């Protein structure tokens, strides 16, 4: 069990020793993001450098814009993996279920090691390297590998930088400490490229995403004297713009970024109901509690809800009233 970055270094080093002679599967979470892919590739390459047979398995594909980061490592989608006695290590998974049941079922002996930074992680593996104050799983791996002088080649450095870049919101969130910048400086010296990462991560949007954004912005409405801002997406929007729900990523940042807005809401009407994202800036808003009133959950400043059987034209105003009432109870002067 490791809970600090310093302990994580020792724990990673002894994990590498323990895995020698074994075959390893590095598992990431469903709908993988930059920290997931980055930590999978970095760990697989660190293991391979010690002669360990390691590959990466995810339920979902590597996002197309991140495929340059996955070169040099084998990535399998769960359905293409025939169980061959590999031991499982999860990265960036707050819970084993984040891997997806189909993939997890191929590892009947469970998860050997769990490397993660989510506060809610219940230490579900035999070996748990969970540093809750770390900015990213890649932050843990980078600090550990640097401390223990495990090999970090150019591609490994690029992947570690990728995860820290994305999980800190381009080095903007409160997790962006001087120590994070010191580690990133070392990664850049080892070949990580901020320019290249910016291009792959932030400048590869599709035209469909742009069209979806236009449609979303055309639905923006303000409530409670501009303190609450909402926008919405329907299945018709996805069809018209040839996009999928993956493309709604980031849209809620538009209402959140407007001066005076305390609470941003994204409604997504699906076939079975309305899903929603809630984003706030003030912890007093307790969006986790608000989401709870709407059959959802999450964090204090970022939460989601899921109103089964609801439609925007019949239920939007009712849901907005619940949101506005919660807002008035928690924040309005
Ligand atoms: Mn992460």
mmCIF file of C-alpha atoms in Angstrom, residues 4 27 33 58 111 129 142 177 223 282 289 300 332:
data_model
loop_
_atom_site.group_PDB
_atom_site.id
_atom_site.type_symbol
_atom_site.label_atom_id
_atom_site.label_comp_id
_atom_site.label_asym_id
_atom_site.label_seq_id
_atom_site.Cartn_x
_atom_site.Cartn_y
_atom_site.Cartn_z
ATOM 1 C CA UNK A 4 2.411 9.216 -0.928
ATOM 2 C CA UNK A 27 -6.087 -2.276 -17.967
ATOM 3 C CA UNK A 33 -8.880 9.738 -21.668
ATOM 4 C CA UNK A 58 -9.429 -1.538 -22.782
ATOM 5 C CA UNK A 111 -6.718 -7.299 -10.062
ATOM 6 C CA UNK A 129 -0.526 2.403 -5.268
ATOM 7 C CA UNK A 142 6.344 9.924 -13.440
ATOM 8 C CA UNK A 177 1.544 22.447 -7.896
ATOM 9 C CA UNK A 223 -31.962 31.549 -15.537
ATOM 10 C CA UNK A 282 -18.420 27.483 -5.529
ATOM 11 C CA UNK A 289 -26.483 16.850 -3.395
ATOM 12 C CA UNK A 300 -19.143 18.990 -5.108
ATOM 13 C CA UNK A 332 -28.228 32.972 -3.702
#
